[in-house]
PDB file of C-alpha atoms in Angstrom:
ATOM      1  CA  UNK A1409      -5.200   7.557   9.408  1.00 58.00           C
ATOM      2  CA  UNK A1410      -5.234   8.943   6.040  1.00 66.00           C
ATOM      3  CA  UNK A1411      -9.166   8.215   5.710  1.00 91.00           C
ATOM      4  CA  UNK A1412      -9.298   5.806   3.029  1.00 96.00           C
ATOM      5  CA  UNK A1413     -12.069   3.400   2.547  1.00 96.00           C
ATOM      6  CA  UNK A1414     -11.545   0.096  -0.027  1.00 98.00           C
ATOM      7  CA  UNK A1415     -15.083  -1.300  -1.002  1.00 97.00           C
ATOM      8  CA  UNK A1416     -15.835  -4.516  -1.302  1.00 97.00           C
ATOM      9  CA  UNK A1417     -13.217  -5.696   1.640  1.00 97.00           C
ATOM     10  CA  UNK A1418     -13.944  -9.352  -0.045  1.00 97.00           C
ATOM     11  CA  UNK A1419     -15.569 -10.503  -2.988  1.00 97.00           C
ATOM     12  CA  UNK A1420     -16.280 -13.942  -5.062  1.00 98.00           C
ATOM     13  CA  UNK A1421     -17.377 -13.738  -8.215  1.00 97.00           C
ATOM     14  CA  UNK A1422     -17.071 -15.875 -11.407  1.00 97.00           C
ATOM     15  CA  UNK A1423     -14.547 -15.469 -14.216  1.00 97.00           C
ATOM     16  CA  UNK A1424     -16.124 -13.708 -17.154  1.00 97.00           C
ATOM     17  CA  UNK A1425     -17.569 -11.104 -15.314  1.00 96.00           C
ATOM     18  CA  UNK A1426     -16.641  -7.655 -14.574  1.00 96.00           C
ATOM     19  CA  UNK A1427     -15.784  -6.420 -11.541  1.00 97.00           C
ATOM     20  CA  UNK A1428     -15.063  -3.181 -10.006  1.00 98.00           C
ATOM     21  CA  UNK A1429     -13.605  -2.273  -6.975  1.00 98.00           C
ATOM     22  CA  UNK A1430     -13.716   1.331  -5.443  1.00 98.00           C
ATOM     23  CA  UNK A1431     -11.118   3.232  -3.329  1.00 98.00           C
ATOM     24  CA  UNK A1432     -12.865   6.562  -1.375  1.00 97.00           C
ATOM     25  CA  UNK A1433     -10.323   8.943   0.534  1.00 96.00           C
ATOM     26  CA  UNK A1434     -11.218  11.999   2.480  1.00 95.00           C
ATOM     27  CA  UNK A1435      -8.223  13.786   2.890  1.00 90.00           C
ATOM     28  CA  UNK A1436      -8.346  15.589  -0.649  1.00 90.00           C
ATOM     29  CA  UNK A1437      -4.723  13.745  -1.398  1.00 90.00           C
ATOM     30  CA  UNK A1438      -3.758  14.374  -5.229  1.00 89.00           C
ATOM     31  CA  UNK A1439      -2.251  10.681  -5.677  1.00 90.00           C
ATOM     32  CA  UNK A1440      -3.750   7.566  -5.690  1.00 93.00           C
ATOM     33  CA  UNK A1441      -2.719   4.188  -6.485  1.00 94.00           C
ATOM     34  CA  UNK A1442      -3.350   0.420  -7.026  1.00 96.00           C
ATOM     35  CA  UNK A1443      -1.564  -2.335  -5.882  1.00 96.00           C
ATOM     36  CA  UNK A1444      -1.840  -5.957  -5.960  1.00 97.00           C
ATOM     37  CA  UNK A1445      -0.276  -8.492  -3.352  1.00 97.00           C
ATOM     38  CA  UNK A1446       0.386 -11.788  -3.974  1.00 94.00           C
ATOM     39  CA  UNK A1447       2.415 -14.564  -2.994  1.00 88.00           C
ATOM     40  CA  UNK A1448       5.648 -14.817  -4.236  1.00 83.00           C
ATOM     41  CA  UNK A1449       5.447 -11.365  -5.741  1.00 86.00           C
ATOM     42  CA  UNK A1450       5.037  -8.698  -3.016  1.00 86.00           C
ATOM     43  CA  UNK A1451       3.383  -5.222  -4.314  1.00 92.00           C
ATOM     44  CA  UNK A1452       3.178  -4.521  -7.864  1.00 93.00           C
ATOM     45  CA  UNK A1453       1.837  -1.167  -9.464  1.00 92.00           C
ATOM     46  CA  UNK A1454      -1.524  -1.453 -11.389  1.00 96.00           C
ATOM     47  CA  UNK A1455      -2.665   1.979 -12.236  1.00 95.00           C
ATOM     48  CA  UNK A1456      -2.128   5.650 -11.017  1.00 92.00           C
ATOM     49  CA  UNK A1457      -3.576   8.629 -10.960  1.00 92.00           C
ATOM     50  CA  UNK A1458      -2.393  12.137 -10.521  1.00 88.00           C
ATOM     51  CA  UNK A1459      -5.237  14.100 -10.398  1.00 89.00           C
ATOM     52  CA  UNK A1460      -9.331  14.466 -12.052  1.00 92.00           C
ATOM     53  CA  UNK A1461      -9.237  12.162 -15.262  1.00 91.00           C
ATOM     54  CA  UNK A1462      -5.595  12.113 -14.692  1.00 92.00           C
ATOM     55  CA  UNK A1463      -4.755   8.385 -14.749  1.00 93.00           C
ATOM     56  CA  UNK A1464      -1.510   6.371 -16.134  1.00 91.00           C
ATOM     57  CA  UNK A1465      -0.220   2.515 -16.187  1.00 92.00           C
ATOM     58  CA  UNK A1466       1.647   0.847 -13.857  1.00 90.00           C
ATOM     59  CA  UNK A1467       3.683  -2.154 -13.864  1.00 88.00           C
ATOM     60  CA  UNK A1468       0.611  -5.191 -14.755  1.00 94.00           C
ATOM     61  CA  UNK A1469      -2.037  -2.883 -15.968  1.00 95.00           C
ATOM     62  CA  UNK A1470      -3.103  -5.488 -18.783  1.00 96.00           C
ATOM     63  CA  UNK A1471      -6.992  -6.883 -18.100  1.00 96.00           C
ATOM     64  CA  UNK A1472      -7.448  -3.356 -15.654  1.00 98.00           C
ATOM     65  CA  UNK A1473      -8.511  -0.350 -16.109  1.00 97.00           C
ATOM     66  CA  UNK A1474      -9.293   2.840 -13.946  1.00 97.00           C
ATOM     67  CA  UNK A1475     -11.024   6.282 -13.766  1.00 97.00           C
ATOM     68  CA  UNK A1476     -11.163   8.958 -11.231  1.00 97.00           C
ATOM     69  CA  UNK A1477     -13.705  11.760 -11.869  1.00 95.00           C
ATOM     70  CA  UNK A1478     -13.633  13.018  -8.668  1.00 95.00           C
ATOM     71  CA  UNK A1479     -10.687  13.611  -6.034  1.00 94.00           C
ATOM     72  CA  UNK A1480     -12.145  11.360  -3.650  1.00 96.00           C
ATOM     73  CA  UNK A1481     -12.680   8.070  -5.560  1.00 97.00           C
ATOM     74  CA  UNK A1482     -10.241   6.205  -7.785  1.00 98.00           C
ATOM     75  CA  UNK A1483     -12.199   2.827  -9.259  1.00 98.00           C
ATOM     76  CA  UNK A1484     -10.609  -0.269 -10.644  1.00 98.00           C
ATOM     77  CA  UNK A1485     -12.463  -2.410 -13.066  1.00 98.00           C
ATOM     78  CA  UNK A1486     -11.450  -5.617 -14.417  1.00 97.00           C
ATOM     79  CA  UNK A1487     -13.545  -5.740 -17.516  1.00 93.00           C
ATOM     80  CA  UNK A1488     -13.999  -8.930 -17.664  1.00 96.00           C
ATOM     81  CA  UNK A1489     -12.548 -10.806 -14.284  1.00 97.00           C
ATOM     82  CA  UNK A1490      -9.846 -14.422 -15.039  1.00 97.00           C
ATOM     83  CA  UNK A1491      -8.570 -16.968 -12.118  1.00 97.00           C
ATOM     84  CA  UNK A1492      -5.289 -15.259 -12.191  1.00 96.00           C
ATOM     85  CA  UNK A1493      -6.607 -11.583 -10.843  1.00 98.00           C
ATOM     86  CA  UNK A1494      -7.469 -13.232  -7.644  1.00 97.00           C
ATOM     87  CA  UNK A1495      -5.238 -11.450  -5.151  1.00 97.00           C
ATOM     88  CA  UNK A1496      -5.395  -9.051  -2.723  1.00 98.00           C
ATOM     89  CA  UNK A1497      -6.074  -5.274  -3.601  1.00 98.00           C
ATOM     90  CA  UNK A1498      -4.821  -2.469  -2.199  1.00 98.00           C
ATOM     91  CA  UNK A1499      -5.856   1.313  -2.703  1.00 97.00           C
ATOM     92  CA  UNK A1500      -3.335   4.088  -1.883  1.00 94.00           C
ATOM     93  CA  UNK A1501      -2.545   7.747  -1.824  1.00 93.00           C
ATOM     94  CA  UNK A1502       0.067  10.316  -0.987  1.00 88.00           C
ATOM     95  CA  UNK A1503       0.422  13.782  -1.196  1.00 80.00           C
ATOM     96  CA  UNK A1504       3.821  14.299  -3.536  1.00 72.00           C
ATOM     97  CA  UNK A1505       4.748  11.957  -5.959  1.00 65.00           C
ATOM     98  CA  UNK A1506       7.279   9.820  -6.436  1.00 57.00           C
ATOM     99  CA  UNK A1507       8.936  10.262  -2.320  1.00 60.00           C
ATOM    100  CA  UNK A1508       7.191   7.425  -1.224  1.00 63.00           C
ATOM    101  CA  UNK A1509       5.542   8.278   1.579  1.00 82.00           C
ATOM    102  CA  UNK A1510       2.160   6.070   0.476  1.00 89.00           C
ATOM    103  CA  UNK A1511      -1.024   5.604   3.086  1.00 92.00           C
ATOM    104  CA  UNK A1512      -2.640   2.362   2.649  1.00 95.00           C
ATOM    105  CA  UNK A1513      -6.063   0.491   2.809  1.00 96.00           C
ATOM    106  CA  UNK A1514      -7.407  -2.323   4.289  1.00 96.00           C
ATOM    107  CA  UNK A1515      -7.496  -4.020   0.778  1.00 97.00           C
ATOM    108  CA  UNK A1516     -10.068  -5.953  -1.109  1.00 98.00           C
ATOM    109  CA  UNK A1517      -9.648  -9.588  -1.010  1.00 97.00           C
ATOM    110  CA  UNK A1518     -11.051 -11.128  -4.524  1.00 98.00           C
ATOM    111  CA  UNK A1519     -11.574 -14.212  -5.564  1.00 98.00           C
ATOM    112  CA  UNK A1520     -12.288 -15.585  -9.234  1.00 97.00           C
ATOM    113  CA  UNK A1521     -13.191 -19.024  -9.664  1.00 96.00           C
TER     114      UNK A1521
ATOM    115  CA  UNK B1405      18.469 -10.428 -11.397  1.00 55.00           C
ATOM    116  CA  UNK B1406      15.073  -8.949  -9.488  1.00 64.00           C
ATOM    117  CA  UNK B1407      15.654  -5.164  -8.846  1.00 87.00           C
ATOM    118  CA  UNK B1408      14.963  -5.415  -5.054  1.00 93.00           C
ATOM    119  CA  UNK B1409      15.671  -8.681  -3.297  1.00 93.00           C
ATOM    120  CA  UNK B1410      14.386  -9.224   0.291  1.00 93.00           C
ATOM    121  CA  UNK B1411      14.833 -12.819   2.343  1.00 83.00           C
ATOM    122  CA  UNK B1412      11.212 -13.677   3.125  1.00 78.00           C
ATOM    123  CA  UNK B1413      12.060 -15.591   5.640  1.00 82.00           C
ATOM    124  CA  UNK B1414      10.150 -16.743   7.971  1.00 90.00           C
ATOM    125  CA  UNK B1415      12.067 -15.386  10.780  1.00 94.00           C
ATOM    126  CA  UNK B1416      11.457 -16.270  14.239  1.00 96.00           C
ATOM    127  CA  UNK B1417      13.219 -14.946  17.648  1.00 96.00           C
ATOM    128  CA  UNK B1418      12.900 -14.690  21.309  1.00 97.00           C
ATOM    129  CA  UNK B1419      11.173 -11.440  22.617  1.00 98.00           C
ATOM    130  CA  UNK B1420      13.977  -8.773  23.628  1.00 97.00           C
ATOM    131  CA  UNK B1421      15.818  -9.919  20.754  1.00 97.00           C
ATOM    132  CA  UNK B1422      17.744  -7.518  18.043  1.00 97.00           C
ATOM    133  CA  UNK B1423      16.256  -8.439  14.923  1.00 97.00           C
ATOM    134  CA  UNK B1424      17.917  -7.370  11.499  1.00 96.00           C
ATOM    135  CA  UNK B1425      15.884  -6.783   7.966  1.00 97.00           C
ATOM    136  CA  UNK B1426      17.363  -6.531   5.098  1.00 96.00           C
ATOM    137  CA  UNK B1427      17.363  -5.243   1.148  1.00 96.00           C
ATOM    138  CA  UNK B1428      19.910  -5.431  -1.817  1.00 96.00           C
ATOM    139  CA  UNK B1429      19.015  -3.588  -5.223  1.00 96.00           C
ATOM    140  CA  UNK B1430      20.401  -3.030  -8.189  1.00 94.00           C
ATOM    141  CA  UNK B1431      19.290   0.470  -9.344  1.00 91.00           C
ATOM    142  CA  UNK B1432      21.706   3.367  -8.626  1.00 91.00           C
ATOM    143  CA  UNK B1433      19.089   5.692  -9.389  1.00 88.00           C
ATOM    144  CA  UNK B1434      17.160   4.954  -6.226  1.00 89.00           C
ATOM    145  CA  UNK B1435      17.176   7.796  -3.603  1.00 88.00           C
ATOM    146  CA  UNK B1436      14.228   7.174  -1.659  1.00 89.00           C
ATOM    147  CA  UNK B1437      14.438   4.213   1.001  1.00 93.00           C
ATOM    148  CA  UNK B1438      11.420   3.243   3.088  1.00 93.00           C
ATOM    149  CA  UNK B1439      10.259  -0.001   5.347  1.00 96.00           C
ATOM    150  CA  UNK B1440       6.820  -0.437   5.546  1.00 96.00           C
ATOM    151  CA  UNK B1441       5.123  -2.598   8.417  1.00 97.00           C
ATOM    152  CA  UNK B1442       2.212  -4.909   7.283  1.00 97.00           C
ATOM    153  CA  UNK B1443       0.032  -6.498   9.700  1.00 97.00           C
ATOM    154  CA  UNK B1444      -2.085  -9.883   9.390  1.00 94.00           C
ATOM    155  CA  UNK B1445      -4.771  -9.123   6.751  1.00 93.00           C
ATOM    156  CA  UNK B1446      -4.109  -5.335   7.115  1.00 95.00           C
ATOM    157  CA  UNK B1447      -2.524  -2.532   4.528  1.00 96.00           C
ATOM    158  CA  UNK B1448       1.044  -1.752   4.980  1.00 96.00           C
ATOM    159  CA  UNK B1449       1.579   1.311   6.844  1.00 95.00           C
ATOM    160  CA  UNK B1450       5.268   3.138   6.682  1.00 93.00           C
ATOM    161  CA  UNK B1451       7.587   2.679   8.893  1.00 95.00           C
ATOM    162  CA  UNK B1452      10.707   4.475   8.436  1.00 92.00           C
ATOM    163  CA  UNK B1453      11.719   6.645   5.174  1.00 90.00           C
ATOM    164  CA  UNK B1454      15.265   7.354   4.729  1.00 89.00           C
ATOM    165  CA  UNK B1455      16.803   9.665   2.195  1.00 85.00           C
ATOM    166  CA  UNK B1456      20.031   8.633   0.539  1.00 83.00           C
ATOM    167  CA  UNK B1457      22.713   6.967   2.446  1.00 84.00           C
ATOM    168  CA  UNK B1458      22.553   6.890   6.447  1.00 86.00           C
ATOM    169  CA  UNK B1459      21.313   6.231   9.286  1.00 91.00           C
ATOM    170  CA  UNK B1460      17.771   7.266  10.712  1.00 93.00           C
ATOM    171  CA  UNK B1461      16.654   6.007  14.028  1.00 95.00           C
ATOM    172  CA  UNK B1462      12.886   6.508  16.013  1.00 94.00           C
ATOM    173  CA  UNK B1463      12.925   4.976  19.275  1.00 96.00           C
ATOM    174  CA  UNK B1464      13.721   1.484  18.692  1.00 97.00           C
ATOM    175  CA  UNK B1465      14.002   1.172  15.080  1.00 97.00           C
ATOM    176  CA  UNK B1466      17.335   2.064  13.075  1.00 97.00           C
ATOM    177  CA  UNK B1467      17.236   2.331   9.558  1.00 96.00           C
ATOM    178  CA  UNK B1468      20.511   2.656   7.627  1.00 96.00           C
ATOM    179  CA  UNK B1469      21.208   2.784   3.585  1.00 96.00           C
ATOM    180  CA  UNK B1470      24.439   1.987   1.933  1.00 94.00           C
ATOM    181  CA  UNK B1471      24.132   3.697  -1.251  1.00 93.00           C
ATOM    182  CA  UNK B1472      27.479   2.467  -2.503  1.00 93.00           C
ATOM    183  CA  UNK B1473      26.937  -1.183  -1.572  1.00 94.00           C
ATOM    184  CA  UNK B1474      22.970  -0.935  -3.244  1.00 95.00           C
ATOM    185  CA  UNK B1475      22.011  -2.221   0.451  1.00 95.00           C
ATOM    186  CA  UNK B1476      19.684  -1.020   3.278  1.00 96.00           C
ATOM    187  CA  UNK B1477      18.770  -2.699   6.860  1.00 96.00           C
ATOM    188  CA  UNK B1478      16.210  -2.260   9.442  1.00 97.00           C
ATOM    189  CA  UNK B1479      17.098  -2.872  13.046  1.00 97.00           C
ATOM    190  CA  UNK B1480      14.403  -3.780  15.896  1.00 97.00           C
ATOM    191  CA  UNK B1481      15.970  -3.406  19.402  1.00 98.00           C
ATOM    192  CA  UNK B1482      14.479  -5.449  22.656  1.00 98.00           C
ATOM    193  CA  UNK B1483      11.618  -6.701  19.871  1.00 97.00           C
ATOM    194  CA  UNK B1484       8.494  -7.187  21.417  1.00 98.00           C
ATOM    195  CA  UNK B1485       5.410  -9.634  20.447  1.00 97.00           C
ATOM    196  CA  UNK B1486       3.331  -6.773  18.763  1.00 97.00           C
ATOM    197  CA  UNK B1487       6.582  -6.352  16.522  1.00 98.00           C
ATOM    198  CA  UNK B1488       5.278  -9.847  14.523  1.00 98.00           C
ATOM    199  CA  UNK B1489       4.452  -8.815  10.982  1.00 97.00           C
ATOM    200  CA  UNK B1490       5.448  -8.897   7.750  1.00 96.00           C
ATOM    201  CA  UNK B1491       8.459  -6.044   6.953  1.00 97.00           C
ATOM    202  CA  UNK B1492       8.938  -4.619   3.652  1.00 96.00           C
ATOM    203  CA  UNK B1493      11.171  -3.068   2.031  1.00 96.00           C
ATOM    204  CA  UNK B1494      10.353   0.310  -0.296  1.00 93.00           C
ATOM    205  CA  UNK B1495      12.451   2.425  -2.583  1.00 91.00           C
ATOM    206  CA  UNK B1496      11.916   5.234  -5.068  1.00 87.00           C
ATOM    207  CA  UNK B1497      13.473   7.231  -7.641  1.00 83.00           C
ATOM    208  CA  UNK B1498      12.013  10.504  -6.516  1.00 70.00           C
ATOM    209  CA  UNK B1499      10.675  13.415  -8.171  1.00 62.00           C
ATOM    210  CA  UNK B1500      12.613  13.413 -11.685  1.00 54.00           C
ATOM    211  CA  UNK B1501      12.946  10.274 -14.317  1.00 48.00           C
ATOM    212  CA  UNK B1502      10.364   7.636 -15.539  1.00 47.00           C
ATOM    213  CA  UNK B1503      10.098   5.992 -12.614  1.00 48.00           C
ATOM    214  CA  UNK B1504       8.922   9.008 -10.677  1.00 51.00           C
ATOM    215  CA  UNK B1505       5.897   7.659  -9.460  1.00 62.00           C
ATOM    216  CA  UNK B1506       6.483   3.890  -8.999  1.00 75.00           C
ATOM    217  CA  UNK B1507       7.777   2.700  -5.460  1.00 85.00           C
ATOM    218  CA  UNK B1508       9.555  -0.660  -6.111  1.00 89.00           C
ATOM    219  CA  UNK B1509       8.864  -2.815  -3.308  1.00 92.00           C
ATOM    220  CA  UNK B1510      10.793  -6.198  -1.790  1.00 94.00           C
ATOM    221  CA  UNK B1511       8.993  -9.494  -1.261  1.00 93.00           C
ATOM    222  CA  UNK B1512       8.638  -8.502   2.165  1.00 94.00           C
ATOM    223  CA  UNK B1513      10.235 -10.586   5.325  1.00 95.00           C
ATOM    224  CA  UNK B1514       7.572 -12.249   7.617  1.00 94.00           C
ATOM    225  CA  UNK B1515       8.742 -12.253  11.750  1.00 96.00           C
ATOM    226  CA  UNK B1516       7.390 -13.749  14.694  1.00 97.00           C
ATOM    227  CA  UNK B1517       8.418 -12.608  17.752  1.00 97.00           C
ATOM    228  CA  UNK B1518       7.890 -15.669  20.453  1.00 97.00           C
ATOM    229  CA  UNK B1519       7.030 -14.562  24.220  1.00 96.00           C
TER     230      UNK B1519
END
């Protein structure tokens, strides 16, 4: 259990309006991550970070964006929420980069109608 | 061509069964292998990590990479009800190049195991 918390675990909110979603970890891990998972598509890199105000894109970072000013929380925020961010969100972390050894979340299921 | 293709299946088999999971890619740069196990409504926790080509086994998984074919597998031996979950495939760069921090990830392979 790498102690990481996702928060909301499901939210429903309308499109036009921001949302932001918050990983928490308590295991002081350097890396954290965000995935999405959808159908049809499998994981797919939003944002990283690799340390304090240390943050970088990943592969569909366009309509998100992130900040982490302290070790233990890494938010997403979708500035201003469309139908086609509804998916499922998942937080993650590791200790070295790049390896691959990545602990997960529950997720965050969101829905924008 | 997608750079990591995995079968979603479904696939569904008889408990005691040997079930085999598999990957192509397409990027000889990869080093890192992984399968990750995800549960119904849960995060994907990893499985087996592999480095390079080989074999890797823990208890009755078996992991093996074929570097020079760009192909990896995941055997299940005698598979057992709680084995039903969604399998995915992982694979990484490593530590040096662009790509040092992204994990590519398959489609992921969804299997029942029936009593």
């Amino acid at each position: 259990d790498a102690g990481i918390t996702q928060s909301p675990r499901h939210k429903v909110t309308e499109t036009g309006t921001p949302v932001t979603l918050r990983c928490h970890q308590t295991e002081n891990h350097r890396y954290m991550y965000w995935y999405r998972q959808d159908p049809g598509h499998g994981l797919r890199l939003i944002h990283y970070s690799y340390g304090v105000k240390d943050t970088d894109k990943g592969e569909v970072s366009d309509g998100y964006s992130v900040s982490r000013s302290k070790t233990e929380d890494f938010l997403l925020t979708l500035e201003s929420a469309t139908s086609s961010q509804t998916s499922v969100y998942f937080c993650a972390v590791s200790r070295a980069r790049g390896a691959g050894e990545l602990f997960f979340g529950e997720g965050s299921r969101l829905t924008v109608l | 061509q997608k750079e990591v293709e995995q079968d979603p299946g479904p696939l569904s088999v008889p408990e005691g069964a040997i079930v085999s999971l598999n990957c192509t890619y397409s990027n000889s740069a990869f080093q890192y292998f992984m399968w990750y196990r995800q549960y119904s409504r849960k995060g994907p926790e990893l499985l087996m990590y592999t480095y390079s080509s080989g074999n890797k086994e823990d208890g009755r998984f078996t992991a093996q990479v074929d570097k020079s074919s760009k192909y990896i597998s995941l055997f299940i031996r005698d598979s057992q009800p709680s084995d039903s979950a969604t399998y995915l495939c992982a694979m990484s760069e490593g530590n040096s190049g662009a790509g040092s921090y992204q994990l590519t990830f398959g489609k992921g392979t969804k299997l029942s195991v029936i009593p």
